[in-house]
Amino acid sequence: MFVHLFFVFTNKDDQYKKQQRKQPPSQPKITLQNSLEGEEVGLEEKFGFLRTAQKELQEGTDTLKHGSRNLPGHVTQAFVHRGDDWDNLVSSWPVCLSTQASVDLLFWVGEHVKTWSGPVSVAVYVPDSDLYVAMKMIEMMLSCNAGVRKQVSFHLIYPARFPPKGVNIQDSRRLEFGCDQLEMYNEYLLSEMNGTLQSRVAMQHLLYPQNLLRNVARDSCKTDYVFTPDVDMILVPGIDHHIKSFLNRADTKQCTRCAFVIPTYEISTEALQNPVDKAELLWFLKNKMARRFHIKTFKPNQANSHLKLWERSGKEPKGKKDKQNQVPGDSLMMEANGTLKVLYDITTWQNFWEPVYMAPADVPRFDERFVGYGCTRSSQVYEMHVSGFRWRMLNDAFLCHRGFQDKRARHLWSQINRNFKLYQDFKREVEARYGVQLKKQKSSAEI
């Protein structure tokens, strides 16, 4: 069995508070510690413990299982870092934000804790030398960001074919990057890794196991509700405690088969910041600085959410109707006495719908046979639909995704086609499992 490892930091919180933006942080003393035996492992040995895990896998040693559909050939190491306040947060919050990331997107974790004060569980894919980037990014985020240090727990997953490897690279430019430059540092690390190992050419053919990662992150939460946005989907600020209060309400808890939908919008890179509330989002939409997620690349993604109705329920900020060229930044957030509530029930169904939602933790798992891109979310949503979940749209919560998506990368089409064929078989399998035979329905037909 694998031993869970976690980082130990000797720096005190007040030392971090004294750091100023744009100044390189002092390097903390970081070690990996064996939580069962108390044996410290230096950073230079971090690759060694994962190679040991790889050897155990080859010898048939049991690893963490992920339901009846455990994806073969992968090793999971849970809680390589456990948030300092993790136990307190998962016991006091009804919901945990769980997400997954490849190493090129790890900087987004720092953005999540700006708008979410509950527990965050992150599963990171670290084949081959990607572990080097992951460890460096985790180190920097933990040293720079008290929210990451306290709220976030990280888990590592890698394929047996490409176990993590140590890389002899001098991180000579580390001190050039300040705590507000996580994305730049992430890009720098990736540029240093390019071409370092011949195996990276072969790694290009790896299919990203999104659903395995989602399950690992979600399984680690242990809260009553789950919330699984992608790592680059950031919640609107000021809504997290309203979510906490909403899920703690007695009438919310009474519905044990309810999923509460939170819509996602693409935000133009020309915007200086994400909208801070729904009214400002509507201003962004009117001025073509925001649009519905995947509206140009895959319209069914949110078509069944009926977002025209959701958008009509809000009001535009006063005095901004004619300011076509101004990026607003002074809208008020939700009033202190405002409440999060269900705006409407979604009683229609459309195939390939992929809502982001909060739901009870016993919601069906993500099917790990869907790897790469295509149907990874919609397959899980379909099982929820067949098993009788009720879909309820929340009034003021939403997620922001940076940048407009205009077309899908050509190299992803083979993955999408593979998963589309699998999806047809999956639907028949799910209907047989639940003893339900659904009639073919038109888009947004009543169910």
Tab-separated table of C-alpha atoms in Angstrom:
chain	number	residue	atom	x	y	z
A	1	MET	CA	0.000	0.000	0.000
A	2	PHE	CA	1.121	3.498	-0.661
A	3	VAL	CA	2.024	5.866	2.129
A	4	HIS	CA	0.382	9.258	1.933
A	5	LEU	CA	2.920	12.037	1.866
A	6	PHE	CA	2.530	15.690	2.573
A	7	PHE	CA	4.634	18.820	2.531
A	8	VAL	CA	5.850	20.309	5.817
A	9	PHE	CA	6.534	24.015	5.934
A	10	THR	CA	8.596	25.621	8.655
A	11	ASN	CA	7.751	29.215	7.776
A	12	LYS	CA	5.232	30.939	9.988
A	13	ASP	CA	2.150	32.651	8.577
A	14	ASP	CA	3.310	36.093	9.666
A	15	GLN	CA	6.427	35.721	7.556
A	16	TYR	CA	4.301	35.328	4.461
A	17	LYS	CA	2.113	38.296	5.320
A	18	LYS	CA	5.160	40.559	5.285
A	19	GLN	CA	5.988	39.691	1.682
A	20	GLN	CA	5.161	42.454	-0.787
A	21	ARG	CA	3.773	41.975	-4.255
A	22	LYS	CA	6.301	41.832	-7.086
A	23	GLN	CA	9.066	40.959	-4.660
A	24	PRO	CA	10.477	37.435	-4.848
A	25	PRO	CA	9.399	35.433	-1.805
A	26	SER	CA	11.939	33.860	0.473
A	27	GLN	CA	12.260	30.161	-0.259
A	28	PRO	CA	10.610	28.049	2.448
A	29	LYS	CA	12.249	24.957	3.787
A	30	ILE	CA	10.197	22.197	2.228
A	31	THR	CA	10.346	18.490	2.819
A	32	LEU	CA	8.175	15.520	2.084
A	33	GLN	CA	7.259	13.630	5.211
A	34	ASN	CA	6.071	10.087	5.635
A	35	SER	CA	2.851	10.588	7.595
A	36	LEU	CA	2.931	7.078	9.063
A	37	GLU	CA	6.570	6.711	9.950
A	38	GLY	CA	7.581	10.359	10.474
A	39	GLU	CA	10.518	9.957	8.120
A	40	GLU	CA	11.480	13.147	6.265
A	41	VAL	CA	12.376	12.984	2.592
A	42	GLY	CA	14.268	15.840	0.929
A	43	LEU	CA	12.996	17.385	-2.287
A	44	GLU	CA	15.859	15.816	-4.213
A	45	GLU	CA	14.349	12.413	-3.361
A	46	LYS	CA	10.774	13.209	-4.338
A	47	PHE	CA	11.107	11.375	-7.651
A	48	GLY	CA	12.398	8.319	-5.847
A	49	PHE	CA	9.266	7.705	-3.812
A	50	LEU	CA	7.149	7.817	-6.952
A	51	ARG	CA	9.430	5.358	-8.721
A	52	THR	CA	8.941	3.074	-5.726
A	53	ALA	CA	5.190	3.409	-6.192
A	54	GLN	CA	5.655	2.527	-9.854
A	55	LYS	CA	7.590	-0.624	-8.880
A	56	GLU	CA	4.796	-1.615	-6.518
A	57	LEU	CA	2.270	-1.224	-9.323
A	58	GLN	CA	4.319	-3.476	-11.609
A	59	GLU	CA	4.533	-6.068	-8.843
A	60	GLY	CA	0.770	-6.036	-8.467
A	61	THR	CA	0.569	-4.059	-5.214
A	62	ASP	CA	-2.905	-2.654	-4.657
A	63	THR	CA	-3.489	1.038	-5.436
A	64	LEU	CA	-6.360	3.373	-4.690
A	65	LYS	CA	-9.451	2.069	-6.464
A	66	HIS	CA	-11.978	4.269	-8.227
A	67	GLY	CA	-15.173	2.270	-8.195
A	68	SER	CA	-15.807	-0.664	-10.497
A	69	ARG	CA	-14.268	1.120	-13.469
A	70	ASN	CA	-10.776	1.782	-12.201
A	71	LEU	CA	-8.654	2.989	-15.108
A	72	PRO	CA	-5.806	0.469	-15.465
A	73	GLY	CA	-2.198	1.479	-15.730
A	74	HIS	CA	-2.338	4.575	-13.503
A	75	VAL	CA	-0.905	5.262	-10.062
A	76	THR	CA	-2.608	7.635	-7.628
A	77	GLN	CA	-0.819	9.329	-4.742
A	78	ALA	CA	-3.397	11.184	-2.649
A	79	PHE	CA	-2.625	14.156	-0.400
A	80	VAL	CA	0.956	14.940	-1.371
A	81	HIS	CA	-0.006	18.186	0.295
A	82	ARG	CA	-2.901	18.440	2.742
A	83	GLY	CA	-4.190	21.967	3.354
A	84	ASP	CA	-3.263	23.281	6.783
A	85	ASP	CA	-6.957	23.881	7.592
A	86	TRP	CA	-8.220	20.918	5.569
A	87	ASP	CA	-9.830	18.892	8.362
A	88	ASN	CA	-11.583	21.938	9.791
A	89	LEU	CA	-12.825	23.070	6.375
A	90	VAL	CA	-14.262	19.734	5.246
A	91	SER	CA	-16.093	19.417	8.576
A	92	SER	CA	-17.487	22.980	8.552
A	93	TRP	CA	-18.328	23.391	4.849
A	94	PRO	CA	-21.154	21.404	3.223
A	95	VAL	CA	-19.388	21.409	-0.162
A	96	CYS	CA	-15.846	20.992	-1.487
A	97	LEU	CA	-14.562	22.397	-4.764
A	98	SER	CA	-12.801	19.562	-6.596
A	99	THR	CA	-10.937	20.015	-9.856
A	100	GLN	CA	-8.211	18.533	-12.046
A	101	ALA	CA	-5.280	19.948	-13.995
A	102	SER	CA	-2.413	19.193	-16.299
A	103	VAL	CA	0.749	21.022	-15.285
A	104	ASP	CA	0.320	23.831	-17.833
A	105	LEU	CA	-2.795	25.077	-16.012
A	106	LEU	CA	-1.704	24.777	-12.391
A	107	PHE	CA	-1.463	28.544	-11.905
A	108	TRP	CA	-5.279	28.695	-11.939
A	109	VAL	CA	-5.366	27.100	-8.473
A	110	GLY	CA	-4.188	30.418	-7.056
A	111	GLU	CA	-7.164	32.142	-8.694
A	112	HIS	CA	-9.696	29.746	-7.168
A	113	VAL	CA	-8.825	30.651	-3.589
A	114	LYS	CA	-9.485	34.338	-4.360
A	115	THR	CA	-13.193	33.614	-4.797
A	116	TRP	CA	-13.656	30.387	-2.821
A	117	SER	CA	-12.907	30.128	0.902
A	118	GLY	CA	-13.937	26.500	1.385
A	119	PRO	CA	-11.877	23.330	0.829
A	120	VAL	CA	-10.301	22.745	-2.601
A	121	SER	CA	-9.162	19.335	-3.855
A	122	VAL	CA	-6.867	19.281	-6.908
A	123	ALA	CA	-5.803	16.169	-8.854
A	124	VAL	CA	-2.723	16.815	-11.027
A	125	TYR	CA	-1.579	14.687	-13.971
A	126	VAL	CA	2.197	14.217	-13.750
A	127	PRO	CA	3.564	11.821	-16.381
A	128	ASP	CA	7.322	11.719	-16.914
A	129	SER	CA	9.082	15.051	-16.298
A	130	ASP	CA	5.775	16.899	-15.742
A	131	LEU	CA	6.253	16.121	-12.063
A	132	TYR	CA	9.103	18.647	-12.002
A	133	VAL	CA	6.757	21.430	-13.172
A	134	ALA	CA	4.049	20.341	-10.742
A	135	MET	CA	6.364	20.319	-7.722
A	136	LYS	CA	7.876	23.703	-8.590
A	137	MET	CA	4.438	25.262	-9.086
A	138	ILE	CA	3.074	23.737	-5.878
A	139	GLU	CA	6.109	25.009	-3.987
A	140	MET	CA	5.651	28.540	-5.277
A	141	MET	CA	1.892	28.652	-4.660
A	142	LEU	CA	2.307	27.363	-1.129
A	143	SER	CA	5.038	29.880	-0.344
A	144	CYS	CA	3.154	32.807	-1.893
A	145	ASN	CA	-0.495	32.164	-1.132
A	146	ALA	CA	-1.912	31.579	2.349
A	147	GLY	CA	-5.223	30.492	0.789
A	148	VAL	CA	-3.561	27.706	-1.180
A	149	ARG	CA	-1.553	26.691	1.868
A	150	LYS	CA	-4.618	26.444	4.109
A	151	GLN	CA	-7.431	25.361	1.772
A	152	VAL	CA	-5.936	23.218	-0.979
A	153	SER	CA	-4.995	19.549	-0.978
A	154	PHE	CA	-3.053	18.188	-3.968
A	155	HIS	CA	-3.067	14.656	-5.375
A	156	LEU	CA	-0.794	13.236	-8.093
A	157	ILE	CA	-1.724	10.756	-10.837
A	158	TYR	CA	0.560	9.347	-13.515
A	159	PRO	CA	0.462	6.545	-16.123
A	160	ALA	CA	2.552	3.428	-15.559
A	161	ARG	CA	4.063	3.790	-19.035
A	162	PHE	CA	5.523	7.189	-18.152
A	163	PRO	CA	6.379	7.257	-14.449
A	164	PRO	CA	7.716	10.541	-13.015
A	165	LYS	CA	11.393	11.177	-13.650
A	166	GLY	CA	13.913	13.509	-12.104
A	167	VAL	CA	15.211	16.241	-14.397
A	168	ASN	CA	18.557	17.959	-13.953
A	169	ILE	CA	17.481	21.553	-14.647
A	170	GLN	CA	18.751	24.560	-12.740
A	171	ASP	CA	15.807	26.784	-11.885
A	172	SER	CA	18.084	29.816	-12.202
A	173	ARG	CA	15.340	32.363	-12.913
A	174	ARG	CA	13.047	31.457	-10.006
A	175	LEU	CA	13.735	34.661	-8.081
A	176	GLU	CA	12.779	36.775	-11.096
A	177	PHE	CA	9.112	35.885	-10.615
A	178	GLY	CA	7.010	37.519	-7.927
A	179	CYS	CA	3.980	36.074	-6.208
A	180	ASP	CA	1.657	37.859	-8.642
A	181	GLN	CA	3.362	36.184	-11.624
A	182	LEU	CA	2.296	32.576	-11.182
A	183	GLU	CA	1.168	32.233	-14.778
A	184	MET	CA	4.466	33.596	-16.119
A	185	TYR	CA	6.428	31.245	-13.874
A	186	ASN	CA	4.259	28.330	-15.034
A	187	GLU	CA	5.033	29.199	-18.671
A	188	TYR	CA	8.750	29.531	-17.895
A	189	LEU	CA	8.867	26.057	-16.323
A	190	LEU	CA	7.134	24.552	-19.345
A	191	SER	CA	9.593	26.203	-21.705
A	192	GLU	CA	12.485	24.772	-19.688
A	193	MET	CA	11.010	21.284	-19.959
A	194	ASN	CA	10.440	21.267	-23.724
A	195	GLY	CA	12.735	18.823	-25.420
A	196	THR	CA	14.445	17.636	-22.240
A	197	LEU	CA	13.458	13.992	-22.665
A	198	GLN	CA	12.929	11.876	-25.747
A	199	SER	CA	9.936	10.248	-24.084
A	200	ARG	CA	8.036	13.544	-24.305
A	201	VAL	CA	7.562	12.852	-28.004
A	202	ALA	CA	5.843	9.580	-27.168
A	203	MET	CA	3.838	11.328	-24.425
A	204	GLN	CA	2.065	13.415	-27.044
A	205	HIS	CA	-0.052	10.338	-27.754
A	206	LEU	CA	-1.240	10.036	-24.157
A	207	LEU	CA	-4.955	10.578	-23.660
A	208	TYR	CA	-5.651	12.881	-20.731
A	209	PRO	CA	-7.672	10.893	-18.135
A	210	GLN	CA	-10.041	13.710	-17.134
A	211	ASN	CA	-12.620	11.538	-15.430
A	212	LEU	CA	-10.084	9.569	-13.412
A	213	LEU	CA	-8.672	12.869	-12.162
A	214	ARG	CA	-12.143	14.225	-11.384
A	215	ASN	CA	-12.977	11.125	-9.347
A	216	VAL	CA	-9.709	11.240	-7.398
A	217	ALA	CA	-10.229	14.917	-6.542
A	218	ARG	CA	-13.870	14.405	-5.608
A	219	ASP	CA	-13.272	11.258	-3.538
A	220	SER	CA	-10.848	13.181	-1.342
A	221	CYS	CA	-13.410	15.789	-0.294
A	222	LYS	CA	-15.646	13.914	2.174
A	223	THR	CA	-18.267	16.680	2.249
A	224	ASP	CA	-22.042	16.338	1.847
A	225	TYR	CA	-22.027	18.035	-1.582
A	226	VAL	CA	-19.655	18.024	-4.532
A	227	PHE	CA	-18.785	20.845	-6.937
A	228	THR	CA	-16.481	19.998	-9.861
A	229	PRO	CA	-15.653	22.899	-12.200
A	230	ASP	CA	-12.638	22.727	-14.504
A	231	VAL	CA	-9.497	24.339	-13.126
A	232	ASP	CA	-9.848	27.376	-15.422
A	233	MET	CA	-13.480	28.069	-14.436
A	234	ILE	CA	-13.463	30.704	-11.686
A	235	LEU	CA	-16.460	31.434	-9.480
A	236	VAL	CA	-17.846	34.970	-9.279
A	237	PRO	CA	-16.480	36.681	-6.143
A	238	GLY	CA	-18.580	37.157	-3.039
A	239	ILE	CA	-20.912	34.215	-3.658
A	240	ASP	CA	-19.108	31.402	-1.817
A	241	HIS	CA	-20.609	32.058	1.620
A	242	HIS	CA	-24.062	32.413	0.065
A	243	ILE	CA	-23.525	28.958	-1.448
A	244	LYS	CA	-22.549	27.639	1.981
A	245	SER	CA	-25.696	29.096	3.562
A	246	PHE	CA	-27.911	27.833	0.737
A	247	LEU	CA	-26.662	24.242	1.026
A	248	ASN	CA	-27.081	24.315	4.815
A	249	ARG	CA	-30.750	25.268	4.570
A	250	ALA	CA	-33.252	22.622	5.640
A	251	ASP	CA	-35.312	22.888	2.443
A	252	THR	CA	-32.181	22.403	0.322
A	253	LYS	CA	-31.180	19.293	2.251
A	254	GLN	CA	-34.652	17.806	1.827
A	255	CYS	CA	-34.059	17.349	-1.893
A	256	THR	CA	-31.604	14.453	-1.915
A	257	ARG	CA	-31.767	14.085	-5.718
A	258	CYS	CA	-31.261	17.720	-6.693
A	259	ALA	CA	-28.410	19.165	-8.715
A	260	PHE	CA	-27.982	22.949	-8.519
A	261	VAL	CA	-26.682	24.331	-11.809
A	262	ILE	CA	-24.130	27.148	-12.065
A	263	PRO	CA	-23.721	28.521	-15.627
A	264	THR	CA	-20.340	29.249	-17.204
A	265	TYR	CA	-19.424	32.232	-19.400
A	266	GLU	CA	-16.406	32.972	-21.566
A	267	ILE	CA	-14.848	36.352	-20.767
A	268	SER	CA	-12.959	38.303	-23.431
A	269	THR	CA	-9.217	38.690	-22.914
A	270	GLU	CA	-9.776	42.427	-23.550
A	271	ALA	CA	-11.547	42.700	-20.194
A	272	LEU	CA	-9.335	43.914	-17.381
A	273	GLN	CA	-11.040	41.596	-14.900
A	274	ASN	CA	-13.885	39.130	-14.560
A	275	PRO	CA	-17.338	40.552	-13.830
A	276	VAL	CA	-17.904	40.841	-10.099
A	277	ASP	CA	-21.640	40.093	-10.115
A	278	LYS	CA	-24.501	39.110	-12.393
A	279	ALA	CA	-25.415	42.698	-13.280
A	280	GLU	CA	-21.894	43.338	-14.495
A	281	LEU	CA	-21.867	40.061	-16.429
A	282	LEU	CA	-24.981	41.254	-18.288
A	283	TRP	CA	-23.129	44.458	-19.161
A	284	PHE	CA	-20.267	42.332	-20.481
A	285	LEU	CA	-22.723	40.323	-22.592
A	286	LYS	CA	-24.328	43.418	-24.057
A	287	ASN	CA	-20.950	44.851	-24.992
A	288	LYS	CA	-19.696	41.558	-26.471
A	289	MET	CA	-17.088	41.062	-23.778
A	290	ALA	CA	-18.688	37.838	-22.546
A	291	ARG	CA	-20.637	34.984	-24.070
A	292	ARG	CA	-22.003	31.591	-23.078
A	293	PHE	CA	-19.420	28.871	-22.668
A	294	HIS	CA	-18.763	26.869	-25.866
A	295	ILE	CA	-21.452	28.786	-27.751
A	296	LYS	CA	-19.252	28.851	-30.880
A	297	THR	CA	-17.500	25.502	-30.552
A	298	PHE	CA	-20.184	23.180	-29.155
A	299	LYS	CA	-23.590	24.770	-28.633
A	300	PRO	CA	-25.216	21.791	-26.825
A	301	ASN	CA	-22.753	22.284	-23.948
A	302	GLN	CA	-25.128	24.646	-22.135
A	303	ALA	CA	-28.152	24.714	-24.435
A	304	ASN	CA	-30.382	22.856	-21.986
A	305	SER	CA	-29.671	25.411	-19.239
A	306	HIS	CA	-32.020	27.964	-20.888
A	307	LEU	CA	-29.644	30.841	-20.224
A	308	LYS	CA	-31.829	33.407	-21.970
A	309	LEU	CA	-34.226	32.971	-19.077
A	310	TRP	CA	-31.363	33.175	-16.562
A	311	GLU	CA	-30.041	36.367	-18.160
A	312	ARG	CA	-33.465	38.020	-18.277
A	313	SER	CA	-33.744	37.683	-14.523
A	314	GLY	CA	-30.875	40.139	-13.909
A	315	LYS	CA	-30.598	43.899	-14.234
A	316	GLU	CA	-27.925	45.981	-15.894
A	317	PRO	CA	-25.927	48.426	-13.714
A	318	LYS	CA	-27.481	51.885	-13.738
A	319	GLY	CA	-25.707	54.540	-15.742
A	320	LYS	CA	-23.748	52.095	-17.909
A	321	LYS	CA	-26.140	51.609	-20.804
A	322	ASP	CA	-24.306	53.967	-23.127
A	323	LYS	CA	-20.727	53.338	-22.029
A	324	GLN	CA	-19.924	50.975	-24.876
A	325	ASN	CA	-16.144	51.189	-24.637
A	326	GLN	CA	-15.666	51.210	-20.867
A	327	VAL	CA	-14.735	48.098	-18.930
A	328	PRO	CA	-16.746	48.387	-15.700
A	329	GLY	CA	-14.971	47.686	-12.466
A	330	ASP	CA	-17.083	49.386	-9.848
A	331	SER	CA	-20.260	47.312	-9.733
A	332	LEU	CA	-21.483	46.330	-6.300
A	333	MET	CA	-21.312	42.675	-5.318
A	334	MET	CA	-24.358	40.842	-4.020
A	335	GLU	CA	-25.829	42.778	-1.124
A	336	ALA	CA	-25.008	41.442	2.321
A	337	ASN	CA	-28.667	40.521	2.876
A	338	GLY	CA	-29.030	38.997	-0.591
A	339	THR	CA	-29.901	35.345	-0.823
A	340	LEU	CA	-28.955	32.624	-3.238
A	341	LYS	CA	-32.042	30.784	-4.430
A	342	VAL	CA	-33.425	28.546	-7.144
A	343	LEU	CA	-34.469	30.669	-10.109
A	344	TYR	CA	-36.201	27.939	-12.118
A	345	ASP	CA	-36.350	24.179	-12.580
A	346	ILE	CA	-34.936	22.683	-15.770
A	347	THR	CA	-37.553	20.161	-16.900
A	348	THR	CA	-36.140	19.557	-20.382
A	349	TRP	CA	-33.366	17.306	-21.613
A	350	GLN	CA	-30.834	17.604	-24.413
A	351	ASN	CA	-28.048	15.178	-25.235
A	352	PHE	CA	-24.456	16.325	-24.708
A	353	TRP	CA	-25.498	18.838	-22.069
A	354	GLU	CA	-22.566	19.546	-19.720
A	355	PRO	CA	-23.685	21.715	-16.803
A	356	VAL	CA	-21.424	22.479	-13.867
A	357	TYR	CA	-23.419	21.825	-10.712
A	358	MET	CA	-23.434	21.193	-6.971
A	359	ALA	CA	-25.065	17.935	-5.915
A	360	PRO	CA	-25.090	15.405	-3.052
A	361	ALA	CA	-21.823	13.478	-2.805
A	362	ASP	CA	-23.488	10.172	-3.782
A	363	VAL	CA	-24.039	11.464	-7.297
A	364	PRO	CA	-22.960	8.958	-10.009
A	365	ARG	CA	-19.225	8.861	-10.647
A	366	PHE	CA	-17.490	10.042	-13.804
A	367	ASP	CA	-16.961	7.052	-16.099
A	368	GLU	CA	-13.205	6.637	-16.458
A	369	ARG	CA	-13.425	4.897	-19.829
A	370	PHE	CA	-13.900	8.350	-21.338
A	371	VAL	CA	-10.363	9.605	-21.795
A	372	GLY	CA	-9.108	12.541	-23.814
A	373	TYR	CA	-11.799	14.972	-24.958
A	374	GLY	CA	-15.480	14.531	-25.733
A	375	CYS	CA	-18.412	13.297	-23.621
A	376	THR	CA	-16.393	13.231	-20.395
A	377	ARG	CA	-18.953	15.364	-18.549
A	378	SER	CA	-22.058	14.671	-20.617
A	379	SER	CA	-21.806	10.919	-19.986
A	380	GLN	CA	-21.934	11.484	-16.226
A	381	VAL	CA	-24.764	13.991	-16.594
A	382	TYR	CA	-26.706	11.456	-18.669
A	383	GLU	CA	-26.469	8.894	-15.873
A	384	MET	CA	-27.750	11.505	-13.433
A	385	HIS	CA	-30.645	12.166	-15.815
A	386	VAL	CA	-31.547	8.459	-16.089
A	387	SER	CA	-31.225	7.911	-12.332
A	388	GLY	CA	-33.797	10.629	-11.630
A	389	PHE	CA	-31.894	13.733	-10.574
A	390	ARG	CA	-33.762	17.033	-10.616
A	391	TRP	CA	-31.990	20.019	-12.177
A	392	ARG	CA	-32.395	23.450	-10.520
A	393	MET	CA	-30.829	26.685	-11.769
A	394	LEU	CA	-29.408	29.074	-9.175
A	395	ASN	CA	-30.098	32.777	-9.576
A	396	ASP	CA	-26.854	34.717	-9.136
A	397	ALA	CA	-23.914	32.295	-9.129
A	398	PHE	CA	-21.823	31.815	-12.288
A	399	LEU	CA	-18.339	30.766	-13.426
A	400	CYS	CA	-15.919	32.657	-15.667
A	401	HIS	CA	-13.604	31.119	-18.277
A	402	ARG	CA	-10.916	33.406	-19.715
A	403	GLY	CA	-10.957	33.923	-23.478
A	404	PHE	CA	-13.368	33.228	-26.335
A	405	GLN	CA	-13.204	29.739	-27.814
A	406	ASP	CA	-13.766	29.874	-31.559
A	407	LYS	CA	-12.817	26.425	-32.797
A	408	ARG	CA	-11.770	23.025	-31.553
A	409	ALA	CA	-8.217	21.901	-32.164
A	410	ARG	CA	-8.081	19.557	-35.158
A	411	HIS	CA	-5.967	16.980	-33.302
A	412	LEU	CA	-8.814	16.456	-30.797
A	413	TRP	CA	-11.325	15.243	-33.363
A	414	SER	CA	-10.148	11.628	-33.240
A	415	GLN	CA	-10.589	11.626	-29.448
A	416	ILE	CA	-14.037	13.201	-29.744
A	417	ASN	CA	-15.132	10.652	-32.367
A	418	ARG	CA	-13.891	7.760	-30.225
A	419	ASN	CA	-15.767	9.024	-27.181
A	420	PHE	CA	-18.908	9.727	-29.214
A	421	LYS	CA	-19.067	6.061	-30.226
A	422	LEU	CA	-18.440	5.009	-26.637
A	423	TYR	CA	-21.197	7.371	-25.498
A	424	GLN	CA	-23.809	5.527	-27.584
A	425	ASP	CA	-22.894	2.229	-25.918
A	426	PHE	CA	-22.710	3.932	-22.520
A	427	LYS	CA	-26.279	5.224	-22.834
A	428	ARG	CA	-27.633	1.731	-23.511
A	429	GLU	CA	-25.592	0.358	-20.618
A	430	VAL	CA	-26.896	2.978	-18.184
A	431	GLU	CA	-30.511	2.512	-19.248
A	432	ALA	CA	-30.180	-1.246	-18.735
A	433	ARG	CA	-28.551	-0.764	-15.335
A	434	TYR	CA	-31.383	1.455	-14.071
A	435	GLY	CA	-34.117	-0.505	-15.840
A	436	VAL	CA	-35.171	2.554	-17.809
A	437	GLN	CA	-35.742	2.805	-21.543
A	438	LEU	CA	-35.930	6.442	-22.608
A	439	LYS	CA	-37.598	7.470	-25.806
A	440	LYS	CA	-35.594	9.453	-28.320
A	441	GLN	CA	-36.216	13.092	-27.524
A	442	LYS	CA	-35.900	16.244	-29.496
A	443	SER	CA	-33.663	18.996	-28.185
A	444	SER	CA	-35.112	20.491	-25.028
A	445	ALA	CA	-38.156	18.235	-25.050
A	446	GLU	CA	-40.114	17.967	-21.822
A	447	ILE	CA	-39.182	14.947	-19.726
